[in-house]
């Protein structure tokens, strides 16, 4: 399992959680920009930025991430987001859920499906 984020502070938090769970050997935590990093995985699971604490345009981020998904070797992608309409892919499953006070959705894609 490889876990990715762009910000070192959140990578450090994730490493702390991983180490506390004793999963150091199972999970690599690496710095990567989702707009650029190639994806080669059976399954991608992501909690996408909601537009809070991000300095970039969410539509551009989601579109670039979708491009990496489609051009990568990925069987299945699962995303938690409040903006599923920003992902230019047709989900095979969608579950609308409350996320705190936000309306969110879990969307499932099979880019090669
Ligand atoms: C909603 S938070 C999810 C945090 C954590 N992964 C989780 O599931 O609890 C979105 C995360 O996306 C990261 N992020 C924002 N833009 C990114 C980008 N271009 N590439 C990689 N990560 C990014 C942020 O640093 C933030 O940690």
PDB file of C-alpha atoms and ligand atoms in Angstrom:
ATOM      1  CA  UNK A   1       0.000   0.000   0.000  1.00  0.00           C
ATOM      2  CA  UNK A   2       1.275   3.439  -0.911  1.00  0.00           C
ATOM      3  CA  UNK A   3      -0.284   6.537   0.661  1.00  0.00           C
ATOM      4  CA  UNK A   4       0.274   9.933  -0.945  1.00  0.00           C
ATOM      5  CA  UNK A   5      -0.177  13.591  -0.139  1.00  0.00           C
ATOM      6  CA  UNK A   6       1.478  16.775  -1.317  1.00  0.00           C
ATOM      7  CA  UNK A   7       2.013  18.427   2.054  1.00  0.00           C
ATOM      8  CA  UNK A   8       4.799  17.320   4.364  1.00  0.00           C
ATOM      9  CA  UNK A   9       2.840  18.202   7.535  1.00  0.00           C
ATOM     10  CA  UNK A  10       0.032  15.779   6.599  1.00  0.00           C
ATOM     11  CA  UNK A  11       2.524  13.137   5.537  1.00  0.00           C
ATOM     12  CA  UNK A  12       4.080  13.384   9.009  1.00  0.00           C
ATOM     13  CA  UNK A  13       0.624  12.962  10.639  1.00  0.00           C
ATOM     14  CA  UNK A  14      -0.056   9.915   8.485  1.00  0.00           C
ATOM     15  CA  UNK A  15       3.323   8.414   9.401  1.00  0.00           C
ATOM     16  CA  UNK A  16       2.549   8.909  13.083  1.00  0.00           C
ATOM     17  CA  UNK A  17      -0.785   7.077  12.696  1.00  0.00           C
ATOM     18  CA  UNK A  18       0.791   4.327  10.605  1.00  0.00           C
ATOM     19  CA  UNK A  19       3.584   3.773  13.109  1.00  0.00           C
ATOM     20  CA  UNK A  20       1.145   3.751  16.056  1.00  0.00           C
ATOM     21  CA  UNK A  21      -0.814   1.036  14.240  1.00  0.00           C
ATOM     22  CA  UNK A  22       2.376  -1.001  13.713  1.00  0.00           C
ATOM     23  CA  UNK A  23       1.963  -0.922   9.927  1.00  0.00           C
ATOM     24  CA  UNK A  24       5.394   0.510   8.983  1.00  0.00           C
ATOM     25  CA  UNK A  25       6.198  -2.477   6.777  1.00  0.00           C
ATOM     26  CA  UNK A  26       2.824  -2.502   5.012  1.00  0.00           C
ATOM     27  CA  UNK A  27       2.302   1.179   4.123  1.00  0.00           C
ATOM     28  CA  UNK A  28       4.746   3.519   2.379  1.00  0.00           C
ATOM     29  CA  UNK A  29       3.860   7.206   2.790  1.00  0.00           C
ATOM     30  CA  UNK A  30       5.254   9.389   0.032  1.00  0.00           C
ATOM     31  CA  UNK A  31       5.100  12.971  -1.192  1.00  0.00           C
ATOM     32  CA  UNK A  32       3.333  13.205  -4.547  1.00  0.00           C
ATOM     33  CA  UNK A  33       1.235  15.731  -6.451  1.00  0.00           C
ATOM     34  CA  UNK A  34      -2.010  14.093  -7.605  1.00  0.00           C
ATOM     35  CA  UNK A  35      -2.062  16.322 -10.694  1.00  0.00           C
ATOM     36  CA  UNK A  36       1.206  14.861 -11.957  1.00  0.00           C
ATOM     37  CA  UNK A  37       2.069  11.568 -10.283  1.00  0.00           C
ATOM     38  CA  UNK A  38       1.513   8.448 -12.388  1.00  0.00           C
ATOM     39  CA  UNK A  39      -0.879   5.849 -10.978  1.00  0.00           C
ATOM     40  CA  UNK A  40      -0.121   2.163 -11.163  1.00  0.00           C
ATOM     41  CA  UNK A  41      -2.360   0.330  -8.691  1.00  0.00           C
ATOM     42  CA  UNK A  42      -5.187  -2.216  -8.606  1.00  0.00           C
ATOM     43  CA  UNK A  43      -7.253   0.164  -6.525  1.00  0.00           C
ATOM     44  CA  UNK A  44      -7.006   3.869  -5.718  1.00  0.00           C
ATOM     45  CA  UNK A  45      -8.876   5.186  -2.664  1.00  0.00           C
ATOM     46  CA  UNK A  46      -8.911   8.927  -2.082  1.00  0.00           C
ATOM     47  CA  UNK A  47     -10.389  11.575   0.161  1.00  0.00           C
ATOM     48  CA  UNK A  48     -10.225  14.453  -2.312  1.00  0.00           C
ATOM     49  CA  UNK A  49      -9.713  18.072  -1.200  1.00  0.00           C
ATOM     50  CA  UNK A  50     -13.036  19.826  -0.610  1.00  0.00           C
ATOM     51  CA  UNK A  51     -11.765  23.320  -1.302  1.00  0.00           C
ATOM     52  CA  UNK A  52     -10.677  24.124   2.249  1.00  0.00           C
ATOM     53  CA  UNK A  53      -6.964  24.811   2.817  1.00  0.00           C
ATOM     54  CA  UNK A  54      -6.095  24.364  -0.874  1.00  0.00           C
ATOM     55  CA  UNK A  55      -4.370  27.025  -2.922  1.00  0.00           C
ATOM     56  CA  UNK A  56      -5.283  25.607  -6.303  1.00  0.00           C
ATOM     57  CA  UNK A  57      -8.362  25.470  -8.482  1.00  0.00           C
ATOM     58  CA  UNK A  58     -10.373  22.385  -7.540  1.00  0.00           C
ATOM     59  CA  UNK A  59     -11.670  21.803 -11.084  1.00  0.00           C
ATOM     60  CA  UNK A  60      -8.117  21.778 -12.458  1.00  0.00           C
ATOM     61  CA  UNK A  61      -6.968  19.442  -9.683  1.00  0.00           C
ATOM     62  CA  UNK A  62      -9.853  16.999 -10.192  1.00  0.00           C
ATOM     63  CA  UNK A  63      -9.462  17.059 -14.002  1.00  0.00           C
ATOM     64  CA  UNK A  64      -5.698  16.410 -13.842  1.00  0.00           C
ATOM     65  CA  UNK A  65      -6.205  13.613 -11.274  1.00  0.00           C
ATOM     66  CA  UNK A  66      -8.849  12.030 -13.553  1.00  0.00           C
ATOM     67  CA  UNK A  67      -6.351  12.157 -16.455  1.00  0.00           C
ATOM     68  CA  UNK A  68      -3.759  10.316 -14.327  1.00  0.00           C
ATOM     69  CA  UNK A  69      -6.398   7.701 -13.420  1.00  0.00           C
ATOM     70  CA  UNK A  70      -7.416   7.045 -17.012  1.00  0.00           C
ATOM     71  CA  UNK A  71      -3.868   6.915 -18.385  1.00  0.00           C
ATOM     72  CA  UNK A  72      -2.621   4.818 -15.455  1.00  0.00           C
ATOM     73  CA  UNK A  73      -3.049   1.144 -14.765  1.00  0.00           C
ATOM     74  CA  UNK A  74      -5.992   1.238 -12.333  1.00  0.00           C
ATOM     75  CA  UNK A  75      -8.880  -1.239 -12.075  1.00  0.00           C
ATOM     76  CA  UNK A  76     -10.964   0.669  -9.572  1.00  0.00           C
ATOM     77  CA  UNK A  77     -10.981   4.110  -7.971  1.00  0.00           C
ATOM     78  CA  UNK A  78     -13.064   5.156  -4.968  1.00  0.00           C
ATOM     79  CA  UNK A  79     -13.326   8.828  -4.007  1.00  0.00           C
ATOM     80  CA  UNK A  80     -14.922  10.692  -1.115  1.00  0.00           C
ATOM     81  CA  UNK A  81     -15.781  14.205  -2.261  1.00  0.00           C
ATOM     82  CA  UNK A  82     -18.268  17.034  -1.935  1.00  0.00           C
ATOM     83  CA  UNK A  83     -17.783  17.840  -5.623  1.00  0.00           C
ATOM     84  CA  UNK A  84     -18.282  14.638  -7.638  1.00  0.00           C
ATOM     85  CA  UNK A  85     -19.418  16.770 -10.569  1.00  0.00           C
ATOM     86  CA  UNK A  86     -15.844  18.107 -10.877  1.00  0.00           C
ATOM     87  CA  UNK A  87     -14.540  14.643 -11.765  1.00  0.00           C
ATOM     88  CA  UNK A  88     -14.992  14.234 -15.534  1.00  0.00           C
ATOM     89  CA  UNK A  89     -15.630  10.484 -15.267  1.00  0.00           C
ATOM     90  CA  UNK A  90     -18.862   8.497 -15.153  1.00  0.00           C
ATOM     91  CA  UNK A  91     -19.157   6.668 -11.811  1.00  0.00           C
ATOM     92  CA  UNK A  92     -20.296   3.040 -11.788  1.00  0.00           C
ATOM     93  CA  UNK A  93     -21.594   3.513  -8.222  1.00  0.00           C
ATOM     94  CA  UNK A  94     -22.478   6.561  -6.118  1.00  0.00           C
ATOM     95  CA  UNK A  95     -23.465   6.809  -2.474  1.00  0.00           C
ATOM     96  CA  UNK A  96     -24.653  10.182  -1.170  1.00  0.00           C
ATOM     97  CA  UNK A  97     -23.663  10.554   2.485  1.00  0.00           C
ATOM     98  CA  UNK A  98     -23.574  13.237   5.174  1.00  0.00           C
ATOM     99  CA  UNK A  99     -19.994  14.147   6.143  1.00  0.00           C
ATOM    100  CA  UNK A 100     -20.293  16.249   9.258  1.00  0.00           C
ATOM    101  CA  UNK A 101     -22.377  19.183   8.094  1.00  0.00           C
ATOM    102  CA  UNK A 102     -21.390  18.691   4.449  1.00  0.00           C
ATOM    103  CA  UNK A 103     -23.243  16.782   1.755  1.00  0.00           C
ATOM    104  CA  UNK A 104     -20.700  14.409   0.304  1.00  0.00           C
ATOM    105  CA  UNK A 105     -20.610  11.397  -1.980  1.00  0.00           C
ATOM    106  CA  UNK A 106     -18.571   8.260  -2.321  1.00  0.00           C
ATOM    107  CA  UNK A 107     -18.118   7.653  -6.032  1.00  0.00           C
ATOM    108  CA  UNK A 108     -16.678   4.536  -7.646  1.00  0.00           C
ATOM    109  CA  UNK A 109     -14.959   4.522 -11.035  1.00  0.00           C
ATOM    110  CA  UNK A 110     -13.640   1.753 -13.193  1.00  0.00           C
ATOM    111  CA  UNK A 111     -11.553   3.730 -15.675  1.00  0.00           C
ATOM    112  CA  UNK A 112     -11.063   0.692 -17.917  1.00  0.00           C
ATOM    113  CA  UNK A 113     -14.526  -0.781 -17.267  1.00  0.00           C
TER     114      UNK A 113
HETATM  115  C1  LIG B   1      -9.781  16.094   2.444  1.00  0.00           C
HETATM  116  S1  LIG B   1      -8.034  16.027   2.821  1.00  0.00           S
HETATM  117  C2  LIG B   1      -7.764  14.303   3.096  1.00  0.00           C
HETATM  118  C3  LIG B   1      -6.708  14.060   4.092  1.00  0.00           C
HETATM  119  C4  LIG B   1      -6.387  12.571   4.369  1.00  0.00           C
HETATM  120  N1  LIG B   1      -5.896  11.930   3.157  1.00  0.00           N
HETATM  121  C5  LIG B   1      -7.567  11.833   4.892  1.00  0.00           C
HETATM  122  O1  LIG B   1      -8.134  10.988   4.196  1.00  0.00           O
HETATM  123  O2  LIG B   1      -7.985  12.093   6.033  1.00  0.00           O
HETATM  124  C6  LIG B   1      -7.334  16.312   1.228  1.00  0.00           C
HETATM  125  C7  LIG B   1      -5.820  16.186   1.183  1.00  0.00           C
HETATM  126  O3  LIG B   1      -5.408  16.410  -0.184  1.00  0.00           O
HETATM  127  C8  LIG B   1      -4.135  16.987  -0.156  1.00  0.00           C
HETATM  128  N2  LIG B   1      -3.888  17.612  -1.475  1.00  0.00           N
HETATM  129  C9  LIG B   1      -4.370  18.789  -1.952  1.00  0.00           C
HETATM  130  N3  LIG B   1      -3.933  19.012  -3.204  1.00  0.00           N
HETATM  131  C10 LIG B   1      -3.150  17.931  -3.525  1.00  0.00           C
HETATM  132  C11 LIG B   1      -2.414  17.580  -4.678  1.00  0.00           C
HETATM  133  N4  LIG B   1      -2.376  18.344  -5.773  1.00  0.00           N
HETATM  134  N5  LIG B   1      -1.730  16.391  -4.665  1.00  0.00           N
HETATM  135  C12 LIG B   1      -1.746  15.600  -3.561  1.00  0.00           C
HETATM  136  N6  LIG B   1      -2.430  15.883  -2.437  1.00  0.00           N
HETATM  137  C13 LIG B   1      -3.124  17.047  -2.417  1.00  0.00           C
HETATM  138  C14 LIG B   1      -4.181  17.962   1.005  1.00  0.00           C
HETATM  139  O4  LIG B   1      -2.882  18.234   1.476  1.00  0.00           O
HETATM  140  C15 LIG B   1      -5.057  17.203   2.016  1.00  0.00           C
HETATM  141  O5  LIG B   1      -4.249  16.518   2.951  1.00  0.00           O
END
